[in-house]
Tab-separated table of C-alpha atoms and ligand atoms in Angstrom:
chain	number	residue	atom	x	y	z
A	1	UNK	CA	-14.356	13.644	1.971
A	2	UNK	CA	-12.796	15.413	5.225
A	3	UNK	CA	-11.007	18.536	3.831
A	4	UNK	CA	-7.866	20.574	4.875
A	5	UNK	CA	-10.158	22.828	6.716
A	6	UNK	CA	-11.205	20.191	8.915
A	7	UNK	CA	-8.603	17.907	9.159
A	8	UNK	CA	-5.270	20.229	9.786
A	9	UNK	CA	-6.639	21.780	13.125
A	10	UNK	CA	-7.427	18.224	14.675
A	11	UNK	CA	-3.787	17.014	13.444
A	12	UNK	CA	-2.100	19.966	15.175
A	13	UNK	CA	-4.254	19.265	18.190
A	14	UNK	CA	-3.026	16.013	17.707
A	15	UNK	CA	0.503	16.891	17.663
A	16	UNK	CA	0.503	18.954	20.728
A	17	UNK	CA	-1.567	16.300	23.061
A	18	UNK	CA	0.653	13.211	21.472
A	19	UNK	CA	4.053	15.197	21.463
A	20	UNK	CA	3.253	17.478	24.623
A	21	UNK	CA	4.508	20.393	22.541
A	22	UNK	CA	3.120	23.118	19.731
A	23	UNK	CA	3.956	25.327	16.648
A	24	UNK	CA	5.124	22.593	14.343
A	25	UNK	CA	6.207	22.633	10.708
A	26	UNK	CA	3.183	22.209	8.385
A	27	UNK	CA	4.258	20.490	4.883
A	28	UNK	CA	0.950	19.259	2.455
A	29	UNK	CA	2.253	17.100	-0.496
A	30	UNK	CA	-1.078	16.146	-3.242
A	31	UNK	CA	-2.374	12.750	-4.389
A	32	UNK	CA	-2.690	12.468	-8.107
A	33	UNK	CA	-4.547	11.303	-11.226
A	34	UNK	CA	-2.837	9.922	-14.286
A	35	UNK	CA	-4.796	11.025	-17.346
A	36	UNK	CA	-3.028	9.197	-19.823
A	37	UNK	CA	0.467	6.817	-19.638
A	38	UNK	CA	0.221	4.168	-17.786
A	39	UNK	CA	2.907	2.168	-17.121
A	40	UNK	CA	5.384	4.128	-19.391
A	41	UNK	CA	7.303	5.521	-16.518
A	42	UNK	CA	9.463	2.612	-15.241
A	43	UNK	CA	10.193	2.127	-19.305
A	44	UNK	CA	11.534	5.375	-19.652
A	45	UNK	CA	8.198	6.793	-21.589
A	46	UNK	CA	5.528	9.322	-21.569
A	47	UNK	CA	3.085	9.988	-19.129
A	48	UNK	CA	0.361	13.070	-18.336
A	49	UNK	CA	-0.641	13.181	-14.765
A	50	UNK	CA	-2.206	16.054	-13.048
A	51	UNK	CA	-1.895	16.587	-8.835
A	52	UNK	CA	-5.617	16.365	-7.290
A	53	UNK	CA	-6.613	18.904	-4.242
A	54	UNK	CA	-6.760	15.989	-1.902
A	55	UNK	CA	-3.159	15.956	0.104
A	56	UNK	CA	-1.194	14.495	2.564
A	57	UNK	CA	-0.010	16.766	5.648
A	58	UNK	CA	3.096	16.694	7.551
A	59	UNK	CA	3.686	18.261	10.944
A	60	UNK	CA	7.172	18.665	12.016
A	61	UNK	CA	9.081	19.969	14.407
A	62	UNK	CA	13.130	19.144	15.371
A	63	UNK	CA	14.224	17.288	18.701
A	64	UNK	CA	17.622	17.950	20.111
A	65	UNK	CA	18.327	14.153	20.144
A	66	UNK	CA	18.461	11.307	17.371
A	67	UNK	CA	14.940	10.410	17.607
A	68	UNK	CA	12.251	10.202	14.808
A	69	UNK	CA	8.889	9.732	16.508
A	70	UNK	CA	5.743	9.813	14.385
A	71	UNK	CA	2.227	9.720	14.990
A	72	UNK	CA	-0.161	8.194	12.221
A	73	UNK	CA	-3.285	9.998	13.374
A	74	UNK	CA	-5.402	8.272	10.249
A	75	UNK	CA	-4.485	4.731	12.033
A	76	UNK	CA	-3.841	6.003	15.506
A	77	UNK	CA	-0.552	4.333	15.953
A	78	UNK	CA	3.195	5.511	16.641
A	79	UNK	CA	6.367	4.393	15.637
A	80	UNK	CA	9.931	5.713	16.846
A	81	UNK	CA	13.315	5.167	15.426
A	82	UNK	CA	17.144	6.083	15.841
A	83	UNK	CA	18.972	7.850	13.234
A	84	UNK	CA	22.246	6.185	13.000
A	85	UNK	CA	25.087	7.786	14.043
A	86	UNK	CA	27.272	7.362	11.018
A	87	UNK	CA	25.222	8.719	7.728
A	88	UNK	CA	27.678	6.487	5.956
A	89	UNK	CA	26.119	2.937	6.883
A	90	UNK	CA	22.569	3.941	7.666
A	91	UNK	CA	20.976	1.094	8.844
A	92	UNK	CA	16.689	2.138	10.175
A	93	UNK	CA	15.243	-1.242	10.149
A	94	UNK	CA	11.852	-2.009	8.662
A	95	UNK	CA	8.983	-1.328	10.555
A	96	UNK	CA	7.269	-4.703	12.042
A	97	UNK	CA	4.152	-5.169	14.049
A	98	UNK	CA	6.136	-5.464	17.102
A	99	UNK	CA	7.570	-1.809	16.296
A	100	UNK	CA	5.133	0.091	16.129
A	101	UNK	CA	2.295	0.344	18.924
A	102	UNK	CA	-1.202	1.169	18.375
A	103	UNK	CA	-2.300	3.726	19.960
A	104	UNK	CA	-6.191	1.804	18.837
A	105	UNK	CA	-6.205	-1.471	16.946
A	106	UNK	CA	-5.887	-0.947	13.452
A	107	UNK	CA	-4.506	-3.911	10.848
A	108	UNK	CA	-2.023	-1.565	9.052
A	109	UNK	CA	1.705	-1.061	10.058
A	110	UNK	CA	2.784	-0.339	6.432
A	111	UNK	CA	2.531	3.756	6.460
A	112	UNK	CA	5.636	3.308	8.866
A	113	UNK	CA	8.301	2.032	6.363
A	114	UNK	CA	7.687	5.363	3.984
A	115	UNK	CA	8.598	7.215	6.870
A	116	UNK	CA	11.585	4.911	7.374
A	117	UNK	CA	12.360	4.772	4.123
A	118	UNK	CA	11.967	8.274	2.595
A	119	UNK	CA	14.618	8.659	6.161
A	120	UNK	CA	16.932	6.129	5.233
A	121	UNK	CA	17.309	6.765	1.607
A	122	UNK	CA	18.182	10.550	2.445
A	123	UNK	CA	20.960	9.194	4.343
A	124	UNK	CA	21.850	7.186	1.716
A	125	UNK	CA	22.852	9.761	-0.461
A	126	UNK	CA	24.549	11.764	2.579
A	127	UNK	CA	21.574	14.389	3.294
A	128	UNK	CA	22.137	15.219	6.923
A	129	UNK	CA	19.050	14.383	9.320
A	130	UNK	CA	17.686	15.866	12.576
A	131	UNK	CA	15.903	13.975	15.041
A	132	UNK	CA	12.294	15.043	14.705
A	133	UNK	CA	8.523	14.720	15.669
A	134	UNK	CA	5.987	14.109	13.149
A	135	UNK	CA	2.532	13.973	12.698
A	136	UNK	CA	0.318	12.412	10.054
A	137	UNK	CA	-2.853	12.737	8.069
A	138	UNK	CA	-4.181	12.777	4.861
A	139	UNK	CA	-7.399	12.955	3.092
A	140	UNK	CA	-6.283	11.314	-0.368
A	141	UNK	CA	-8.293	7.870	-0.793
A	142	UNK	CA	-5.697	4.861	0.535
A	143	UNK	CA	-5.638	1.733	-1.847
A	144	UNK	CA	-7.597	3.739	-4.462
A	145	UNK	CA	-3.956	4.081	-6.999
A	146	UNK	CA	-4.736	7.953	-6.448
A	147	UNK	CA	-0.899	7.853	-4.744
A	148	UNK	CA	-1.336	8.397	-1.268
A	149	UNK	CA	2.038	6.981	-0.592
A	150	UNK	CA	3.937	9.156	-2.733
A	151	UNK	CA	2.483	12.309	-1.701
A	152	UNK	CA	3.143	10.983	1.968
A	153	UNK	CA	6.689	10.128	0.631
A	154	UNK	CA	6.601	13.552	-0.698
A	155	UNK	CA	5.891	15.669	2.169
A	156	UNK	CA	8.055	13.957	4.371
A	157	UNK	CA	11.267	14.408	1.845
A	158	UNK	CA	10.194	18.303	2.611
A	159	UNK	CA	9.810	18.401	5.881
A	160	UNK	CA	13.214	16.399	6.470
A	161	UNK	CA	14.801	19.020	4.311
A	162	UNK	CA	13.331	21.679	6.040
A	163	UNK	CA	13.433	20.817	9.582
A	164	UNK	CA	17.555	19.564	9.106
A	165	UNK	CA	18.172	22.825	6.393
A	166	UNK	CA	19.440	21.313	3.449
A	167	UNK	CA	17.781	21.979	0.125
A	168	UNK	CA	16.175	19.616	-1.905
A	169	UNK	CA	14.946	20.016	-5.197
A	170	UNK	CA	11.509	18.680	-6.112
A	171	UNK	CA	12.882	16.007	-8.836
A	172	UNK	CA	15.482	15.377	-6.071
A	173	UNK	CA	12.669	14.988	-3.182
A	174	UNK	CA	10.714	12.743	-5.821
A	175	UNK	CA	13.558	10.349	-6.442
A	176	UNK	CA	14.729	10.056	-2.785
A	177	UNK	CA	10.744	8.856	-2.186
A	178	UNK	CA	10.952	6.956	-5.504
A	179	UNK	CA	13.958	5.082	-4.090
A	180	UNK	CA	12.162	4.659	-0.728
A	181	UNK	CA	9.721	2.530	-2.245
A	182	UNK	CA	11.619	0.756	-4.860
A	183	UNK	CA	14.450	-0.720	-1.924
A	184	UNK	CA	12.641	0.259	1.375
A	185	UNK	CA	8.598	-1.033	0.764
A	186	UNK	CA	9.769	-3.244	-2.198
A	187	UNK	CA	7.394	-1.884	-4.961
A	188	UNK	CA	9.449	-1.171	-8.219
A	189	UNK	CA	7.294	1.916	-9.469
A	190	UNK	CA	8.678	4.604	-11.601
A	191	UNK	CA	9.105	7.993	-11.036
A	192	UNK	CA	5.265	9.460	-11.855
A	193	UNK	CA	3.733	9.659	-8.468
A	194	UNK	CA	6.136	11.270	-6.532
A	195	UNK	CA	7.568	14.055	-9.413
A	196	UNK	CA	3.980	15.011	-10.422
A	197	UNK	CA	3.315	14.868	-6.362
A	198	UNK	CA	6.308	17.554	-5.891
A	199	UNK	CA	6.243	19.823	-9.265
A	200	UNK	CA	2.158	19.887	-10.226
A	201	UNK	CA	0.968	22.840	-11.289
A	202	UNK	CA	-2.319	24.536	-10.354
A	203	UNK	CA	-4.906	23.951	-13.724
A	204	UNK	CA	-2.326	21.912	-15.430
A	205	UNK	CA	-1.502	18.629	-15.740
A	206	UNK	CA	1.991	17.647	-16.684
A	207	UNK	CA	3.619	15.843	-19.669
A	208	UNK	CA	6.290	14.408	-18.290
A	209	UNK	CA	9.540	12.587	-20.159
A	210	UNK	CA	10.621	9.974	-17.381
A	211	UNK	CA	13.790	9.754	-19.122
A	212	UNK	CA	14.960	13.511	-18.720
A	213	UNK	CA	12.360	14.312	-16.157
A	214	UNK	CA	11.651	17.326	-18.518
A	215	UNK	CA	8.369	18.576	-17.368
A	216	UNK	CA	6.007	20.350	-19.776
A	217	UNK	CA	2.880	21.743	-18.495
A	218	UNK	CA	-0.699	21.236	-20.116
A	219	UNK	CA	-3.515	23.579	-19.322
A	220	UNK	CA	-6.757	22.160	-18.639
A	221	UNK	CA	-9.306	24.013	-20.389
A	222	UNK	CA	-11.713	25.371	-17.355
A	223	UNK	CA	-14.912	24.102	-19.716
A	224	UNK	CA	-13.168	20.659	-18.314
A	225	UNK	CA	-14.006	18.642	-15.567
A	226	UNK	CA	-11.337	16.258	-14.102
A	227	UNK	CA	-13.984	13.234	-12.597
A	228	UNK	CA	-12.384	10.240	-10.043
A	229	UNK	CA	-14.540	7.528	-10.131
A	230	UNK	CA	-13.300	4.662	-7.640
A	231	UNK	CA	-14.651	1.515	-8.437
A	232	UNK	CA	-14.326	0.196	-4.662
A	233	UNK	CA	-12.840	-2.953	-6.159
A	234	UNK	CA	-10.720	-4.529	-3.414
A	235	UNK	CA	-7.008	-4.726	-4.978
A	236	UNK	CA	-5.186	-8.024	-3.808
A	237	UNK	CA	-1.615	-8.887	-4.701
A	238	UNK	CA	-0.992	-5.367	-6.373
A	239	UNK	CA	2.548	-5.164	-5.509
A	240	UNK	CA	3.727	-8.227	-6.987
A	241	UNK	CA	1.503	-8.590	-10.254
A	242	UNK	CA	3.063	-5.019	-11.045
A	243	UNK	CA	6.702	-5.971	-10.083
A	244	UNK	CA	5.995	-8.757	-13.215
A	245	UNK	CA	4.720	-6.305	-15.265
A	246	UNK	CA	7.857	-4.230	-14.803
A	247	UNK	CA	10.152	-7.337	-15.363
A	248	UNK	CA	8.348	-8.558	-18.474
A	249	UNK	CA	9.012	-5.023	-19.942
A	250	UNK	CA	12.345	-5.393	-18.891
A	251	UNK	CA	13.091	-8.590	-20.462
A	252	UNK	CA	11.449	-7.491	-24.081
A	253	UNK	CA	14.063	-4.854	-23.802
A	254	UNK	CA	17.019	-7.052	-23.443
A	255	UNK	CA	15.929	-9.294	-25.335
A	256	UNK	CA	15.397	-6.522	-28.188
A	257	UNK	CA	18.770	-5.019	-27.779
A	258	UNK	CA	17.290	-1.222	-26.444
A	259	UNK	CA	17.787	0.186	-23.187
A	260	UNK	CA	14.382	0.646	-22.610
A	261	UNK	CA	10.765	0.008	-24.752
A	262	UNK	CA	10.689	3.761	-25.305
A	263	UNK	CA	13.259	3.283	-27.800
A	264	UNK	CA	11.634	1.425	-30.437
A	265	UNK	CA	9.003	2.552	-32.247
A	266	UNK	CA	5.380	0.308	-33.438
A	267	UNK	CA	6.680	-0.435	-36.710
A	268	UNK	CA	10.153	-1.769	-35.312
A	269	UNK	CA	8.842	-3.776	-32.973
A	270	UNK	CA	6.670	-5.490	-35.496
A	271	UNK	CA	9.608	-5.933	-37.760
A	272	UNK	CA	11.245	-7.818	-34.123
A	273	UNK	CA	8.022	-10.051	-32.730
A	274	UNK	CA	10.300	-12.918	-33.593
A	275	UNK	CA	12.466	-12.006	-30.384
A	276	UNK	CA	9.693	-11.857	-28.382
A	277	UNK	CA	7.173	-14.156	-26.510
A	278	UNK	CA	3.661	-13.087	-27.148
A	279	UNK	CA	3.484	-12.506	-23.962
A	280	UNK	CA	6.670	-9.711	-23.878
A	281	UNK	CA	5.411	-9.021	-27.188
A	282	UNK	CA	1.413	-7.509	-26.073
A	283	UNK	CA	3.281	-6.313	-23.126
A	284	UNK	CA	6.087	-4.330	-25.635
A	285	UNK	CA	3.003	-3.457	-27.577
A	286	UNK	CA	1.202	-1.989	-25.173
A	287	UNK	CA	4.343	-0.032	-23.635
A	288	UNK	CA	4.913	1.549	-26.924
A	289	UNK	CA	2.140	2.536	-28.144
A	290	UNK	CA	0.739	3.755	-25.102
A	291	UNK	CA	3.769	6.074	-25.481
A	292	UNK	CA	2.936	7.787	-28.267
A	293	UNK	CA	-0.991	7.870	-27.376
A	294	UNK	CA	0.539	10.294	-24.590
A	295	UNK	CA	2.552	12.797	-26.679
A	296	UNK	CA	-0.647	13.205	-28.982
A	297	UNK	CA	-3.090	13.691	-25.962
A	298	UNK	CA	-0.671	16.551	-24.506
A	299	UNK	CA	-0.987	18.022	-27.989
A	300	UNK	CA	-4.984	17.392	-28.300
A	301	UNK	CA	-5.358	18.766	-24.556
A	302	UNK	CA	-3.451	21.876	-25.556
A	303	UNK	CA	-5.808	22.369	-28.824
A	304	UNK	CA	-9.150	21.130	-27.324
A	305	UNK	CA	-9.595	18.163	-29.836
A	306	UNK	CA	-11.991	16.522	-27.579
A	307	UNK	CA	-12.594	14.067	-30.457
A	308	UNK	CA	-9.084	13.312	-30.119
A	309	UNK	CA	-8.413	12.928	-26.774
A	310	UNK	CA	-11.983	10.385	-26.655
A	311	UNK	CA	-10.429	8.770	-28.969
A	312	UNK	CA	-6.731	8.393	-27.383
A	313	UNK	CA	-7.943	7.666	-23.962
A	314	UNK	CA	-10.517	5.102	-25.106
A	315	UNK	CA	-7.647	2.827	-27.430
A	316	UNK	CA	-5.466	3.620	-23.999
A	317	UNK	CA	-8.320	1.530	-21.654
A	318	UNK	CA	-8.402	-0.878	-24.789
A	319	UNK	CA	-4.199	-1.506	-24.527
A	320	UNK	CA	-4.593	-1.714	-20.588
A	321	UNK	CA	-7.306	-4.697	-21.004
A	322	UNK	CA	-5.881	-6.875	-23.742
A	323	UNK	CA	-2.335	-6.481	-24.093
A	324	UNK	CA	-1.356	-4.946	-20.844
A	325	UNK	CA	-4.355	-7.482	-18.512
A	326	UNK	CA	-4.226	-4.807	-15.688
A	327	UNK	CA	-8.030	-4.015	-15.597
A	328	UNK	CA	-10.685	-5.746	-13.827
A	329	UNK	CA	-14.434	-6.272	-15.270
A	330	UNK	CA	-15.686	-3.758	-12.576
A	331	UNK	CA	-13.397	-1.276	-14.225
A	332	UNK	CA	-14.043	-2.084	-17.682
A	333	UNK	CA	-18.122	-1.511	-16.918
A	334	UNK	CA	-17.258	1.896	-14.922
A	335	UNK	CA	-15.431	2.816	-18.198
A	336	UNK	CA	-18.351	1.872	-20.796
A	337	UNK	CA	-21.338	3.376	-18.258
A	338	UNK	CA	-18.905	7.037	-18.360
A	339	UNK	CA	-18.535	6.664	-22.388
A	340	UNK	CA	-22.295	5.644	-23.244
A	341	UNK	CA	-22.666	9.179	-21.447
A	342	UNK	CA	-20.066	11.336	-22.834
A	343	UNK	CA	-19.219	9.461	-26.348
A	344	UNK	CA	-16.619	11.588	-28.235
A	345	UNK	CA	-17.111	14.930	-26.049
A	346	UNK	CA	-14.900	13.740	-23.166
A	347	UNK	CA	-11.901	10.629	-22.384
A	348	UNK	CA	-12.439	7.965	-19.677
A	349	UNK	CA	-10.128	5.559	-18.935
A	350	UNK	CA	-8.951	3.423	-15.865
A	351	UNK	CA	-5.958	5.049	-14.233
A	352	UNK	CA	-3.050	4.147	-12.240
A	353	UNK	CA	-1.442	0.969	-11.841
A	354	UNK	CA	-4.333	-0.841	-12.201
A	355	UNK	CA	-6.611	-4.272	-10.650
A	356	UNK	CA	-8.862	-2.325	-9.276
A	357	UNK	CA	-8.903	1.476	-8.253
A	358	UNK	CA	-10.080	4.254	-10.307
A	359	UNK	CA	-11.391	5.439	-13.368
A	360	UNK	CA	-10.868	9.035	-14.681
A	361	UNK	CA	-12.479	11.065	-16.681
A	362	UNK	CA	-12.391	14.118	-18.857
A	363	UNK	CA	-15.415	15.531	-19.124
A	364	UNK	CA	-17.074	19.095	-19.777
A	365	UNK	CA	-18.572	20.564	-16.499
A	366	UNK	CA	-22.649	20.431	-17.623
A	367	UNK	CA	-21.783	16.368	-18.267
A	368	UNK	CA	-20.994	16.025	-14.692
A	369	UNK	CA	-24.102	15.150	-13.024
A	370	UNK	CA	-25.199	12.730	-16.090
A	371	UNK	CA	-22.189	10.262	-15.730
A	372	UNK	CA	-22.840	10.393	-11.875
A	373	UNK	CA	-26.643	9.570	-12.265
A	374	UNK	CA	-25.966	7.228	-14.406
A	375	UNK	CA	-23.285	5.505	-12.542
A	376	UNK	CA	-25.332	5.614	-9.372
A	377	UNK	CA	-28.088	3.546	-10.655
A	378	UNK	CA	-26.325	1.495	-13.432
A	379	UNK	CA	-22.863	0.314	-11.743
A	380	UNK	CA	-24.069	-1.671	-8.392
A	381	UNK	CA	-26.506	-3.402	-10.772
A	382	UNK	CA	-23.739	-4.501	-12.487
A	383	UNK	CA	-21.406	-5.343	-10.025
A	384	UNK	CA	-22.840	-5.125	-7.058
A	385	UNK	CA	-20.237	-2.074	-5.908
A	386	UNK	CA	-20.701	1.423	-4.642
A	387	UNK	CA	-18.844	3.982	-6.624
A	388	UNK	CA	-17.622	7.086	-5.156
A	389	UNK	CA	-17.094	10.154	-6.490
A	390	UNK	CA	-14.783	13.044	-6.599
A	391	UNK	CA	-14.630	15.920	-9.120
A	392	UNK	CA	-10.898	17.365	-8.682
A	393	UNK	CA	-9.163	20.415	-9.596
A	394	UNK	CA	-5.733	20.667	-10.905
A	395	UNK	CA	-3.254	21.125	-8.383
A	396	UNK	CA	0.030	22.709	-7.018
A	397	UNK	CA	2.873	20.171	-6.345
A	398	UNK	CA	4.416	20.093	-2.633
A	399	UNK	CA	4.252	23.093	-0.359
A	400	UNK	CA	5.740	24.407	2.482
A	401	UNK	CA	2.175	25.834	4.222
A	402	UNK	CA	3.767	27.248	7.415
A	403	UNK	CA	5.881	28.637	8.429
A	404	UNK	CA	5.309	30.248	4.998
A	405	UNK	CA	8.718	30.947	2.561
B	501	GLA	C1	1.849	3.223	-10.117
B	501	GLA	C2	3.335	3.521	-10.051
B	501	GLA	C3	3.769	4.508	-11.126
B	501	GLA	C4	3.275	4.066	-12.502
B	501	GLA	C5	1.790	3.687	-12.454
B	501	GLA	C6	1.314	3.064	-13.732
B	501	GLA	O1	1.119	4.375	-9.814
B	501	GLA	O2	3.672	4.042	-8.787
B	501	GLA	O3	5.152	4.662	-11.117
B	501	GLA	O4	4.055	3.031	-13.002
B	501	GLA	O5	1.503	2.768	-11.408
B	501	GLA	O6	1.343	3.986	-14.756
């Protein structure tokens, strides 16, 4: 994995040969890991994610003109835009493969609408933008559901702040990028990503209320390892088999007369199956009790029930794969290798939103190298995948790295 020490001087190199100038903004926004929670958000739940030390970083610097011209170094292509003139109707056009050029061949033009969008919803809601130059690169996995695109989403909400001096809270930054996606990419996701992406908190993870966007932190007891395992599945169709997710939640809701499935409990929605198809109804099922999995692994994090938290993330994996159908056998086998190894001192579950991606687990430090070992030789057997690795530490949300405030 390329890290910040390596990767930030070749990106301002970068900016000064593509841009012809130098001393930009530098703005790093984190990837993350979901410990427990998944898909909760978008129904107004619970969820416990922690920011990862693997970032996305933003150079910046203002233009005089209207002009938003960004380099992509990862993909080695541009794109360049017009801010409208009147903030009112903003109108930046999705990217296509006709606008943007490559500086080398590369098959993905898709980075380019977060920068559009994250632009065009600020205007939106009457933030006031420069003309700017930007510069791009990460080192959080892409396609892995660590949240590459909301910490890109992330940084840039900062840097646009920054660079055109208006404030912008973190929750504030992490809707505007929320909002992006949602009307901009088209992927309805809720609001985890890109607030645990802004507000994370070094050796903490957060519990999070999506419905207040009260934020309490959760210390990670340092005897704790935090272990990505990507499964190197290739994730097809992610977008759209998650929109249906999101609707089918939606629709037990109506159909159960609450605003949202956090506001029934297990026992009332068995007393209401009736309403349901049993298809809403494992999805309902899942949604709710996934909910209150998350409150009691915030509480066994905080006490160091191990026991517990084994337990919580395990019935969470369980939820995922039979009422929820969001894992993949690769996944499920990643998930049973990790547990034969660390059995009720640790959690491992798949996170993120799922088909495909990664696996996480919580795991004390001396249990490290076993799960790897044992992954190494027993996964490809299985599957006939590589998995990679990466052991993460709990990290701080969205900073402005230079110059420094
Ligand atoms: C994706 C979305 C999040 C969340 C998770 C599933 O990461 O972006 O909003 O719904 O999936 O928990």
């Amino acid at each position: 994995m390329r890290s910040a020490e390596s990767m930030l001087p070749a990106l301002t190199q970068a900016f000064a040969s593509h841009f012809h100038r130098s001393h930009p903004a530098i703005f790093q926004a984190p990837g993350r890991v979901n410990l427990i929670g998944e898909h909760t958000d978008y129904n107004d739940g619970f969820v416990l994610p922690c920011a990862i030390n693997f970032y996305t970083w933003v150079l910046a610097a203002p233009r005089d003109d209207q002009k938003i011209q960004v380099l992509a170094l990862d993909y080695q292509q541009h794109d360049e835009f017009d801010l409208p003139f009147s903030a009112a109707h903003p109108d930046i056009h999705p990217a296509s493969d006709t606008t943007t050029s490559p500086i080398a061949h590369h098959p993905h033009y898709s980075w380019a609408n977060y920068v559009r969008g994250v632009a065009n919803s600020l205007l939106q809601q009457g933030y006031p933008l420069r003309g700017c130059d930007i510069a791009i690169s990460g080192n959080v996995p892409k396609g892995a559901g660590l949240s590459s695109s909301a910490s890109l989403e992330v940084a840039l909400g900062l840097a646009f702040s920054s660079l055109s001096g208006f404030p912008l809270s973190g929750s504030d930054n992490a809707k505007n990028g929320q909002q992006a996606e949602n009307q901009f990419v088209g992927c309805h996701c809720g609001i985890m990503d890109q607030l645990i992406s802004a507000l994370g908190q070094q050796g903490n993870a957060l519990l999070i209320d999506t419905r207040s966007l009260a934020c309490t932190p959760v210390k990670i007891p340092e005897s704790l390892s935090v272990l990505i395992i990507n499964s190197n599945v290739q994730r097809g169709l992610v977008d759209s088999a998650y929109n249906e997710r999101r609707q089918q939640c939606e629709q037990a809701a109506i159909k159960l007369g609450i605003k949202a499935l956090r506001d029934i409990s297990s026992g009332e929605l068995q007393q209401q199956q009736h309403r349901l198809s049993p298809l809403e109804f494992k999805r309902a099922r899942h949604v709710v009790s996934e909910n209150a999995r998350t409150e009691l692994a915030a509480t066994a994090l905080q006490q160091s029930d191990l026991a517990l938290l084994s337990r919580l993330m395990a019935e969470s994996q369980q939820s995922m794969q039979q009422d929820f159908d969001i894992t993949v056998p690769a996944i499920d086998t990643l998930v049973q290798l990790v547990h034969q190894v660390i059995g009720i001192q640790g959690g491992v579950r798949m996170t993120g939103g799922g088909f495909g991606g990664c696996v996480v687990a919580l795991l004390p430090t001396e249990l490290v190298a076993d799960v790897c070992a044992v992954v190494e030789r027993e996964y490809p057997k299985h599957t006939g995948l590589q998995a990679d690795f990466f052991i993460c530490e709990p990290s701080q949300g969205a900073l402005q790295l230079h110059p420094a405030r």
